mmCIF file of C-alpha atoms and ligand atoms in Angstrom:
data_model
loop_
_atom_site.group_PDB
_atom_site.id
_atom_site.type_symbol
_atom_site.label_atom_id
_atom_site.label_comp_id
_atom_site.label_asym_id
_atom_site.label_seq_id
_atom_site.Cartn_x
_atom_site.Cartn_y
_atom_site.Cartn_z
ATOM 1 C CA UNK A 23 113.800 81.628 106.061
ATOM 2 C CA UNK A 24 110.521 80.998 108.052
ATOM 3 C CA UNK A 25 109.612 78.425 110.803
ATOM 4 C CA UNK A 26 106.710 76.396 110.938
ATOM 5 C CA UNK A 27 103.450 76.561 112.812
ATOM 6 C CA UNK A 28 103.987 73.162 114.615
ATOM 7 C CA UNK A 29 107.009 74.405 116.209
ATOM 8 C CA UNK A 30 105.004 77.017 117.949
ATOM 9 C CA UNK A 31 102.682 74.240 119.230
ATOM 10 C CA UNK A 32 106.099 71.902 119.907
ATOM 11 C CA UNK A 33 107.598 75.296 122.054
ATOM 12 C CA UNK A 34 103.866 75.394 124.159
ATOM 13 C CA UNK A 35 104.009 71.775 125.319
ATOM 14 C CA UNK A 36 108.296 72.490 126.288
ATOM 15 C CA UNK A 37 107.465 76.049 127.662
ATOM 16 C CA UNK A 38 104.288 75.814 129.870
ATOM 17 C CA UNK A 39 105.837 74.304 133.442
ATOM 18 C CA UNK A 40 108.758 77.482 133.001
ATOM 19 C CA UNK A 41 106.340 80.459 131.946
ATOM 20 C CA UNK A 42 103.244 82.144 133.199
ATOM 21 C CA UNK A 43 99.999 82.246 131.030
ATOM 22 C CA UNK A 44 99.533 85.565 131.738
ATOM 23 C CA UNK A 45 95.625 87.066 132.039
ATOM 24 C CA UNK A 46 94.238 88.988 129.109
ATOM 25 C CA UNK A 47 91.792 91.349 130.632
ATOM 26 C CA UNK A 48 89.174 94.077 129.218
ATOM 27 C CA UNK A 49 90.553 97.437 128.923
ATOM 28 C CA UNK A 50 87.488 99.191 130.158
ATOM 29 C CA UNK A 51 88.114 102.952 129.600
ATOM 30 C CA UNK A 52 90.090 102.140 125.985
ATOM 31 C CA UNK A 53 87.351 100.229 124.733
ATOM 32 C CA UNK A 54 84.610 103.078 125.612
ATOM 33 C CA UNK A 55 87.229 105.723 123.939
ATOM 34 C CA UNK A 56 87.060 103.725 120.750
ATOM 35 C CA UNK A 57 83.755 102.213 121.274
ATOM 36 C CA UNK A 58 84.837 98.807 120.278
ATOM 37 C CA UNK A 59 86.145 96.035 122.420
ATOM 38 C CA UNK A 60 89.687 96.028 123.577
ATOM 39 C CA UNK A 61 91.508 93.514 125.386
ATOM 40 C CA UNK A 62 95.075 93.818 127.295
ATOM 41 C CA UNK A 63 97.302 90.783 126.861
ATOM 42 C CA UNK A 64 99.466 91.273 129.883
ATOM 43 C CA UNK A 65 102.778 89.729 129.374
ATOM 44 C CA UNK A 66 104.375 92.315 131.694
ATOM 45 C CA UNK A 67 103.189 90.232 134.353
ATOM 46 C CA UNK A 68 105.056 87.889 132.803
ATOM 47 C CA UNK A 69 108.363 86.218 135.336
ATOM 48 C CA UNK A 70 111.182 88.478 135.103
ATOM 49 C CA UNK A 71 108.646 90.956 133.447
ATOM 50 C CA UNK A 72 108.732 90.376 129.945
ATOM 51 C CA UNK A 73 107.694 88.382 127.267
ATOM 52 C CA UNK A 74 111.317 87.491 126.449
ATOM 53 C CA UNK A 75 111.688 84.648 128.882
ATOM 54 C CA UNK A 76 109.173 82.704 126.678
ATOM 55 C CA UNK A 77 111.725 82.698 123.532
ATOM 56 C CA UNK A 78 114.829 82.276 125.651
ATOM 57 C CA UNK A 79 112.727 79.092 127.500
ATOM 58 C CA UNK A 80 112.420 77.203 124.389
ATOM 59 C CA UNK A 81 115.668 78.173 123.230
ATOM 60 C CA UNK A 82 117.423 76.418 126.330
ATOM 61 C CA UNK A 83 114.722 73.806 126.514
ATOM 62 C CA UNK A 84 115.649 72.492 123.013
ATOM 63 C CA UNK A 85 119.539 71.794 123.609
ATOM 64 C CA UNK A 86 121.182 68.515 123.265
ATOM 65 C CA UNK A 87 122.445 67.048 126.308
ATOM 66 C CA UNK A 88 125.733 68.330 125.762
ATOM 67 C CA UNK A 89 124.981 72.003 124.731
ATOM 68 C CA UNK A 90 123.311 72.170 128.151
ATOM 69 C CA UNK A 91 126.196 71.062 129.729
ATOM 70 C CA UNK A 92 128.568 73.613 127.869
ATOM 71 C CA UNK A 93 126.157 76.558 129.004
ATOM 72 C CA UNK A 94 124.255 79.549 127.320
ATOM 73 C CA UNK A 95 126.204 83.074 126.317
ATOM 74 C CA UNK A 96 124.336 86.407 124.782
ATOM 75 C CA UNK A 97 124.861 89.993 124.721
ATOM 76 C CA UNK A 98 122.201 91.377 126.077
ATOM 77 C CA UNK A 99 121.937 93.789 128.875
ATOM 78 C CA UNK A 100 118.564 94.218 128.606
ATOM 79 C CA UNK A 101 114.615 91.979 128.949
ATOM 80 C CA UNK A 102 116.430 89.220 126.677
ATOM 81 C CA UNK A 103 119.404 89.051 129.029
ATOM 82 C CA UNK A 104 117.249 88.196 132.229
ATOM 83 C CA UNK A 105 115.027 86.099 130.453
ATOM 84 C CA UNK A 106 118.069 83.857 129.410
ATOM 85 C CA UNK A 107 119.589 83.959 132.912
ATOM 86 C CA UNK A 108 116.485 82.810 134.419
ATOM 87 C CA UNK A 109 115.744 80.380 131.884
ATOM 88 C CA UNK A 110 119.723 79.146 131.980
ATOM 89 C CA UNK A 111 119.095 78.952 135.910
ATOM 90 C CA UNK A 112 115.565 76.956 136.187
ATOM 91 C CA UNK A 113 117.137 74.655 133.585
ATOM 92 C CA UNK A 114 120.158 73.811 135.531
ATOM 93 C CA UNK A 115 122.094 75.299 132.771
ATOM 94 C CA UNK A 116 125.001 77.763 132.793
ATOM 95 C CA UNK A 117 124.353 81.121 131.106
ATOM 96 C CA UNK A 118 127.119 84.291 130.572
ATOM 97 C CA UNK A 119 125.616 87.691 129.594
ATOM 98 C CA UNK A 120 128.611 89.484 127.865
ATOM 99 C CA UNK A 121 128.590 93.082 128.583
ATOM 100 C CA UNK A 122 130.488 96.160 128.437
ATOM 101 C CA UNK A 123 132.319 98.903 130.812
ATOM 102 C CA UNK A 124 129.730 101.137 130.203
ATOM 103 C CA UNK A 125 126.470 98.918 131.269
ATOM 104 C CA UNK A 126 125.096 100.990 134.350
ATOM 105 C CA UNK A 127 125.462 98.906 137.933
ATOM 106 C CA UNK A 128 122.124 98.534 138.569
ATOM 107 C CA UNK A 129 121.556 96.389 134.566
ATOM 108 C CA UNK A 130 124.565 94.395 135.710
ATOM 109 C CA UNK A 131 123.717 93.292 139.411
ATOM 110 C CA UNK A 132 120.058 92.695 138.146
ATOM 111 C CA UNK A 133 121.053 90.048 135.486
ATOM 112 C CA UNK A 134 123.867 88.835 137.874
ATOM 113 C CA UNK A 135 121.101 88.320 140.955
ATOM 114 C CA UNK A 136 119.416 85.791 138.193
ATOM 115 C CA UNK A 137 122.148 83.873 138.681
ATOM 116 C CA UNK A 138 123.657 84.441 135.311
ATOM 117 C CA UNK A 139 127.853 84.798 134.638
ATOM 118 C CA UNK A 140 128.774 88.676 133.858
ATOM 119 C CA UNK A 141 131.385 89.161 131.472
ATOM 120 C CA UNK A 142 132.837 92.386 131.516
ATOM 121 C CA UNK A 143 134.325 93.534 127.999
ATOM 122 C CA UNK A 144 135.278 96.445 126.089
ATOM 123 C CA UNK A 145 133.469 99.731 125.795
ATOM 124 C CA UNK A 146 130.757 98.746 123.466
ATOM 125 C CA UNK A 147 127.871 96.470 122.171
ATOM 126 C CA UNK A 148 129.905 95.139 119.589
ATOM 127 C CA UNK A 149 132.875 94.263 121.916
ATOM 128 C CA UNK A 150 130.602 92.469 124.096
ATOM 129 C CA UNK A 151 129.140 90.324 120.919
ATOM 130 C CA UNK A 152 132.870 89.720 119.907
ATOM 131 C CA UNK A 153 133.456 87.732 123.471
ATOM 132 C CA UNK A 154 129.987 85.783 122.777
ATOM 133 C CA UNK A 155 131.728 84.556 119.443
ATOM 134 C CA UNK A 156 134.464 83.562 121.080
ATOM 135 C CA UNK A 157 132.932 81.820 123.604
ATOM 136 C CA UNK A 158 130.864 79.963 121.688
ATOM 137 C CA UNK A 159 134.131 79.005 119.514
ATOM 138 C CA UNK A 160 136.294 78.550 121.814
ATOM 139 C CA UNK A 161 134.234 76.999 124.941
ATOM 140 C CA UNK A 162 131.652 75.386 122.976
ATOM 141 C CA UNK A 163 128.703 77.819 124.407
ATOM 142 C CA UNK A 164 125.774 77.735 122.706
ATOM 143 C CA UNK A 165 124.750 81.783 121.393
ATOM 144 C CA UNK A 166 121.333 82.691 122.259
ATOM 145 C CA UNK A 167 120.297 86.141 120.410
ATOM 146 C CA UNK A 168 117.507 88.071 120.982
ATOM 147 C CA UNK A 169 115.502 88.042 118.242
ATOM 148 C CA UNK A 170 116.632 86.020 115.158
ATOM 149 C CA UNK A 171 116.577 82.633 115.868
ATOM 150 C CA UNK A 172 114.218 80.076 115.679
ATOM 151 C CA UNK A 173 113.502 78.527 119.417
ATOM 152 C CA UNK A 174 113.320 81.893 120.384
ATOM 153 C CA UNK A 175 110.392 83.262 117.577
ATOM 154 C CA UNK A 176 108.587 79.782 118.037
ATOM 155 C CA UNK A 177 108.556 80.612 122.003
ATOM 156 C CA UNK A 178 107.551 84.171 121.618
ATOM 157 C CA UNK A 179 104.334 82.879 119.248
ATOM 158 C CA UNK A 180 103.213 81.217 121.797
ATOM 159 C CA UNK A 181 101.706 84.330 122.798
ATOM 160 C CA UNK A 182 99.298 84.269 119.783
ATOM 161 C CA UNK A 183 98.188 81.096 120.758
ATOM 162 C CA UNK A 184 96.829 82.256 124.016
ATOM 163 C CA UNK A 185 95.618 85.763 122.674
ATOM 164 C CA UNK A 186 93.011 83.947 120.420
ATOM 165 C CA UNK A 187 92.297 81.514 122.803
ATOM 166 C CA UNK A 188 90.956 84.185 124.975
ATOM 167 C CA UNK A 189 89.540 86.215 122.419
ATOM 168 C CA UNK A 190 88.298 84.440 119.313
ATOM 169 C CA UNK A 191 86.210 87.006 117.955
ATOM 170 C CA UNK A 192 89.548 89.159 117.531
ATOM 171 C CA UNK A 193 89.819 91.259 114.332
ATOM 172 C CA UNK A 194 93.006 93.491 115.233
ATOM 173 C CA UNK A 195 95.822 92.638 117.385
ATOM 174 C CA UNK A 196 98.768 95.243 118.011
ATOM 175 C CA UNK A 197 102.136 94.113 118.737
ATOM 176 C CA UNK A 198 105.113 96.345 119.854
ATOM 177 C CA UNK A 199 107.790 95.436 117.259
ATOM 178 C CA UNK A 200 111.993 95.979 117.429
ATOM 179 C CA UNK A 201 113.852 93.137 115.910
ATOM 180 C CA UNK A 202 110.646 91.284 115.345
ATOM 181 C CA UNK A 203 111.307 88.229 116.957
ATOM 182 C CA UNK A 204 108.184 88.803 119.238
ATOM 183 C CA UNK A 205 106.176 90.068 116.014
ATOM 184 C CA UNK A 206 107.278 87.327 113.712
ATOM 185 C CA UNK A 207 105.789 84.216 115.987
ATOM 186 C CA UNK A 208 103.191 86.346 116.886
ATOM 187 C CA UNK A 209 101.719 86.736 113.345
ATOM 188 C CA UNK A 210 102.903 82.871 112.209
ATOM 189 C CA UNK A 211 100.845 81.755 115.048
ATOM 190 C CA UNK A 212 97.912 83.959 114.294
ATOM 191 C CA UNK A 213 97.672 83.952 110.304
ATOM 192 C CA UNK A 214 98.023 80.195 110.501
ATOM 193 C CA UNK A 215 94.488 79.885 113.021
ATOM 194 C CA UNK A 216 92.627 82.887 111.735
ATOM 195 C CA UNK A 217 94.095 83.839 108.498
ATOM 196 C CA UNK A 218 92.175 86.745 107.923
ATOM 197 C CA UNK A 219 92.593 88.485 111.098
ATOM 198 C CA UNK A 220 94.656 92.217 110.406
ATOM 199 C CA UNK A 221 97.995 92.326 112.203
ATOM 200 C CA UNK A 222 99.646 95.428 113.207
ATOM 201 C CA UNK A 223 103.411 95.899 114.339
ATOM 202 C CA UNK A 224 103.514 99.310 116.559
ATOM 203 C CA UNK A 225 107.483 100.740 116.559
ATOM 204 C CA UNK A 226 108.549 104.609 117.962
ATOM 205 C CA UNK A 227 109.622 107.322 115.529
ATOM 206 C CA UNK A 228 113.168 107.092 116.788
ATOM 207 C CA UNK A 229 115.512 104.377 114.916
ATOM 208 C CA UNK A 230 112.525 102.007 113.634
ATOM 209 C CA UNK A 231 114.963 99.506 112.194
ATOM 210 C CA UNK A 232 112.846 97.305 110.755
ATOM 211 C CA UNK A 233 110.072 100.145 109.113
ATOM 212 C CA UNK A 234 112.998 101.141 107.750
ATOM 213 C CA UNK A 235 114.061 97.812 106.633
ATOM 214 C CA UNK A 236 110.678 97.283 104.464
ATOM 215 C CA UNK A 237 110.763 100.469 102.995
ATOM 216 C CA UNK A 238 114.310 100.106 101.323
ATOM 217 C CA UNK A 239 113.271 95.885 100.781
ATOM 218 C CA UNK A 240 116.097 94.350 103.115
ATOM 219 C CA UNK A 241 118.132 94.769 106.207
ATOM 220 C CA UNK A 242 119.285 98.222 106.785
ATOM 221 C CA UNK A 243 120.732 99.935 109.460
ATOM 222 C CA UNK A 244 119.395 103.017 111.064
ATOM 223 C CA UNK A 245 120.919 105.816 113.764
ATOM 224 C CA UNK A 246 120.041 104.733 117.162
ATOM 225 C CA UNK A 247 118.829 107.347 118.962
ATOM 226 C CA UNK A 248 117.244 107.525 123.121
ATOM 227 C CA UNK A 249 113.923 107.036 123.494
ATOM 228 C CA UNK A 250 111.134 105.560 126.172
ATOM 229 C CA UNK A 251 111.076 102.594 124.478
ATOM 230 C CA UNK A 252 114.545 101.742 125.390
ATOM 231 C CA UNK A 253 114.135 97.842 124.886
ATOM 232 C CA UNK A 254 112.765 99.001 120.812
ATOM 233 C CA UNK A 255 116.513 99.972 120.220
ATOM 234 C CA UNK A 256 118.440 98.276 117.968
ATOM 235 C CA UNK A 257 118.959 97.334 114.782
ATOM 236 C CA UNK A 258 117.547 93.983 112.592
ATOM 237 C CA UNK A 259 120.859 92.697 111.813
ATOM 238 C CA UNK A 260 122.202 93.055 108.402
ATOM 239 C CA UNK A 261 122.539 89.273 108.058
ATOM 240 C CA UNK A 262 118.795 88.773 108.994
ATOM 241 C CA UNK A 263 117.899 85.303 108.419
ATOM 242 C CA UNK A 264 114.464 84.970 109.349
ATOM 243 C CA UNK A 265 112.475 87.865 111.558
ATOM 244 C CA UNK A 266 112.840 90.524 108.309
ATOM 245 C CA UNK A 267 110.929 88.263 105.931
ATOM 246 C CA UNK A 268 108.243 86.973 108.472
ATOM 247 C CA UNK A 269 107.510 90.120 109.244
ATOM 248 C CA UNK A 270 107.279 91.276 105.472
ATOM 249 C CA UNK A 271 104.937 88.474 104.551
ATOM 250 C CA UNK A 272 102.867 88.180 107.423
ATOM 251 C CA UNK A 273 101.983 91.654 108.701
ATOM 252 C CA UNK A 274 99.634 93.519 107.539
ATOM 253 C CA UNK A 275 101.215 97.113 108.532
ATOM 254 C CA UNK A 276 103.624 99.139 110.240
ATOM 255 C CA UNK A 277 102.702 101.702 112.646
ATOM 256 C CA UNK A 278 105.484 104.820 114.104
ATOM 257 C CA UNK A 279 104.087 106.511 117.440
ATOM 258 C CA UNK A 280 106.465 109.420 118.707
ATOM 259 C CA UNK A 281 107.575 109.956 122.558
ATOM 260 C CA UNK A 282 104.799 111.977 123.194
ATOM 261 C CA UNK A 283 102.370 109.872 122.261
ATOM 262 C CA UNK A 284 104.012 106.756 123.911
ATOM 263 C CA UNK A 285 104.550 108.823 127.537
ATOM 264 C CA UNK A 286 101.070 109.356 127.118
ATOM 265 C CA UNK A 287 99.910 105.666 126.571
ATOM 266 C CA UNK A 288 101.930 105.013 129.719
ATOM 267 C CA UNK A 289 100.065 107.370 131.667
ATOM 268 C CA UNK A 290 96.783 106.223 130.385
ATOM 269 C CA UNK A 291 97.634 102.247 131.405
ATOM 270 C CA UNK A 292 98.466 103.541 134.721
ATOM 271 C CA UNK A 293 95.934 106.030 135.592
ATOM 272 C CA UNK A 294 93.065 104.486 133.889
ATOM 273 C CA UNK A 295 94.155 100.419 133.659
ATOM 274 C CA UNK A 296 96.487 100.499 136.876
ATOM 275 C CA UNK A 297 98.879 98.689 134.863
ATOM 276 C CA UNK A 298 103.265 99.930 135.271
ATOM 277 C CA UNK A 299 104.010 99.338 131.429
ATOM 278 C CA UNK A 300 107.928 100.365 129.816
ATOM 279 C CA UNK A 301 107.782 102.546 126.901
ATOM 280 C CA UNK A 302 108.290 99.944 124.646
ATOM 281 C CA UNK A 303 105.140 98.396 125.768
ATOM 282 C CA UNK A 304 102.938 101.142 125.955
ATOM 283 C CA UNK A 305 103.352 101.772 121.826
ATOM 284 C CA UNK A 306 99.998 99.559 121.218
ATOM 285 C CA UNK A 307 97.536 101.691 123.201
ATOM 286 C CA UNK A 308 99.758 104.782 121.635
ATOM 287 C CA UNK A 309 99.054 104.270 118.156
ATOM 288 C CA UNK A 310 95.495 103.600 118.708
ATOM 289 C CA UNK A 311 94.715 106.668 121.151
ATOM 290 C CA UNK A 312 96.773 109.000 118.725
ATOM 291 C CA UNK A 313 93.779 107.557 115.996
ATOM 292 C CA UNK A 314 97.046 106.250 113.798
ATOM 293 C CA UNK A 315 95.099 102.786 114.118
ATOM 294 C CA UNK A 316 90.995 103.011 113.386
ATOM 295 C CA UNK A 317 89.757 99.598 114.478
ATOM 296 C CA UNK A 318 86.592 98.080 112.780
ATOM 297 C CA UNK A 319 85.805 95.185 115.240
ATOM 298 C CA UNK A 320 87.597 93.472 118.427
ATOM 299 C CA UNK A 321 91.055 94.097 119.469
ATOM 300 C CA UNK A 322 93.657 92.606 121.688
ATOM 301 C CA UNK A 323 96.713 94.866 122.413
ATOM 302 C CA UNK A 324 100.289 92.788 123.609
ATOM 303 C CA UNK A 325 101.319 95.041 126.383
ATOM 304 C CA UNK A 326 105.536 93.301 126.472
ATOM 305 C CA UNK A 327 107.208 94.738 129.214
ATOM 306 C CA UNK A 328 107.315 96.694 132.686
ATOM 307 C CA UNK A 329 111.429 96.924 132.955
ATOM 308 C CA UNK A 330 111.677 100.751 133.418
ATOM 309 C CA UNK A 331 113.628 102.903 136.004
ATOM 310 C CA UNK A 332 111.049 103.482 138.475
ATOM 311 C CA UNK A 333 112.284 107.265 138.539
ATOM 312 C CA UNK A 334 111.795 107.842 135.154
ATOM 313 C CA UNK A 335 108.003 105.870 135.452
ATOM 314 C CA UNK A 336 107.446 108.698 138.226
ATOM 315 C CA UNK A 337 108.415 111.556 136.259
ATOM 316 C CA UNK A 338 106.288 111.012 133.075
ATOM 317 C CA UNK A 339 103.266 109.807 135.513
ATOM 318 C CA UNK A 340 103.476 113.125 137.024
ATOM 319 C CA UNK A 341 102.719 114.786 133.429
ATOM 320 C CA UNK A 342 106.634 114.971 131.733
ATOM 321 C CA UNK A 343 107.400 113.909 128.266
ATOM 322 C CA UNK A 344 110.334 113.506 128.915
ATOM 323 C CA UNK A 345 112.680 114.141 125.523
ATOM 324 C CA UNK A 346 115.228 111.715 126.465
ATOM 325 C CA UNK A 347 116.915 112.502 122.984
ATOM 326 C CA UNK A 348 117.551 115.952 123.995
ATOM 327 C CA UNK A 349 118.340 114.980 127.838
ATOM 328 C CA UNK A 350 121.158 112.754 126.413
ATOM 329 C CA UNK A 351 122.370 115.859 124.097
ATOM 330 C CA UNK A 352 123.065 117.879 127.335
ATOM 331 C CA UNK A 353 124.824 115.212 128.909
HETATM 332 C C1 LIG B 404 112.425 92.928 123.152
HETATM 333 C C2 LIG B 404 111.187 93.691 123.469
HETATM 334 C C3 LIG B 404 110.288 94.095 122.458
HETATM 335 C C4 LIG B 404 110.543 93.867 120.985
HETATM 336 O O1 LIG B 404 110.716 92.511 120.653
HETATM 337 P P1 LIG B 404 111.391 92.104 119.270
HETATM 338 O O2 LIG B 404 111.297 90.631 119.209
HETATM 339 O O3 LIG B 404 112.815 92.589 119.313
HETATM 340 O O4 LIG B 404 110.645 92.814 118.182
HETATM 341 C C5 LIG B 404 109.122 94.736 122.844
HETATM 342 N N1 LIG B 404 108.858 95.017 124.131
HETATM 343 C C6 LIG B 404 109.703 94.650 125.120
HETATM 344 C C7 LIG B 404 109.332 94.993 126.523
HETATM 345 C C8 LIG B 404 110.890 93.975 124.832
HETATM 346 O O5 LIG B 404 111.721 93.615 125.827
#
């Protein structure tokens, strides 16, 4: 299943009181690296500091009356689960972020101080997603997930919208990719106004679900394993419905960048941009200073994300790569 491209334009007009257009800026010392022009999109700066509140905007923006009044329920402990809290809130709406025992204090109070429910279940990810079903069954919630729905990849395309807008002479763009949500609206938005522009989806070495997923020619799952780019975890969903074959038929490639090289990409945004990225939003500068991405004209890299542990920011800005892998095999 796809969307269409006027439900991109439909989610700007809906989204644009809730969500920051956020600056797109030169990247000065990139650009002379690779001696071509590259521009930062900077949806970190984004409110509650990633991208994900514009999916999870439209996605409570375009309920019925009565789905607003029965409230909002996910899973996620992560960017998606603030973004829906906030949204939830600003809308008046209710939202509950299922979660289990084992979600650290500081994930819960954050999502909680958005003024979201917390639901406390079970000892896993998949416990927590069996109380969202039942909520939504038995209390008439409305399930917002992550990635593979449509309000939330129409929202999330707004961002190519803006990208050109700012830069119409782009050639390349580079967009961190996990479940592909972000990567899927992205490209619809972009192929649709400049149809030959080359569109790159940049994913870490550990657990690339959905690299994986093209390669064997559907939904498959793949070990999850730490890395810096915490908020690229997860799988596609074997039941995909829509992000797998958007991102199949729109991108043009498929890029892996390892820890190293992402640790690296953070440092350089910091030191050189003075930009705090996550790992998971540093993998566009990563695969283009590790030369995995030669560029032939104008680029715009999506930086998503600044959610990190500001100890763990510290540590690799003070020269770790951190091997978070082998840290959690020690544990
Ligand atoms: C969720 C997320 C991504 C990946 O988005 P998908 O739609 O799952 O591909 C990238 N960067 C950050 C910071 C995120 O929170």
């Amino acid at each position: 299943m796809t969307i269409d491209f006027a439900e991109i334009l439909l989610a700007r007009q809906r989204i644009s009181a809730s969500v920051l257009r956020t600056p797109q800026r030169e990247a000065r010392a990139l650009s002379a690296r690779l001696g071509v022009p590259v521009q930062l999109k900077c949806e970190h700066h984004q409110t509650t500091g990633s991208f994900k509140l514009r999916g999870a905007t439209n996605a409570v923006l375009s309920l019925t009356r009565a789905q607003r009044d029965a409230g909002v329920v996910a899973a996620s402990t992560g960017n998606h689960g603030r973004a829906l809290a906030h949204a939830a809130a600003a809308a008046g709406t209710k939202a509950v972020i299922c979660m289990s025992r084992l979600v650290p204090d500081n994930k819960v109070q954050a999502i909680e101080a958005l003024g979201a429910e917390i639901r406390i279940v079970g000892n896993s990810q998949d416990d927590a997603q069996v109380e969202v079903d039942r909520l939504a069954s038995e209390a008439g919630m409305t399930p917002v997930p992550p990635f593979d729905h449509a309000a939330v990849i129409a929202g999330q395309g707004t961002l190519g919208l803006e990208m050109l807008e700012d830069a119409p002479h782009t050639t390349t763009v580079l967009v961190p990719l996990s479940g592909g949500g972000l990567l899927a609206g992205v490209a619809l938005a972009l192929r649709t106004l400049k149809p030959a522009i080359r569109i790159i989806g940049v994913t870490m070495e550990n657990g690339a679900a959905m690299q994986a997923s093209l390669a064997a020619g559907a939904p498959v799952m793949v070990e999850e394993v730490p890395t810096l780019a915490d908020s690229l975890g997860g799988g596609i969903g074997l039941a995909n419905q829509y992000t797998f074959s958007m991102v199949r038929d729109l991108v043009d490639e498929v890029v892996l960048v390892s820890e190293v090289e992402i640790a690296q990409a953070m440092r350089a945004a910091y030191f050189e941009e003075g930009e705090v990225l996550e790992g998971a939003a540093a993998v566009g500068i990563a695969a283009l200073d590790a030369g995995k991405v030669t560029l032939a004209g104008p680029a715009v890299v999506l930086l998503s994300g600044k959610n990190i542990d500001m100890k763990l920011h510290r540590r690799i800005m003070a020269g770790e790569n951190p091997d978070l892998a082998a840290e959690a095999r020690h544990d």
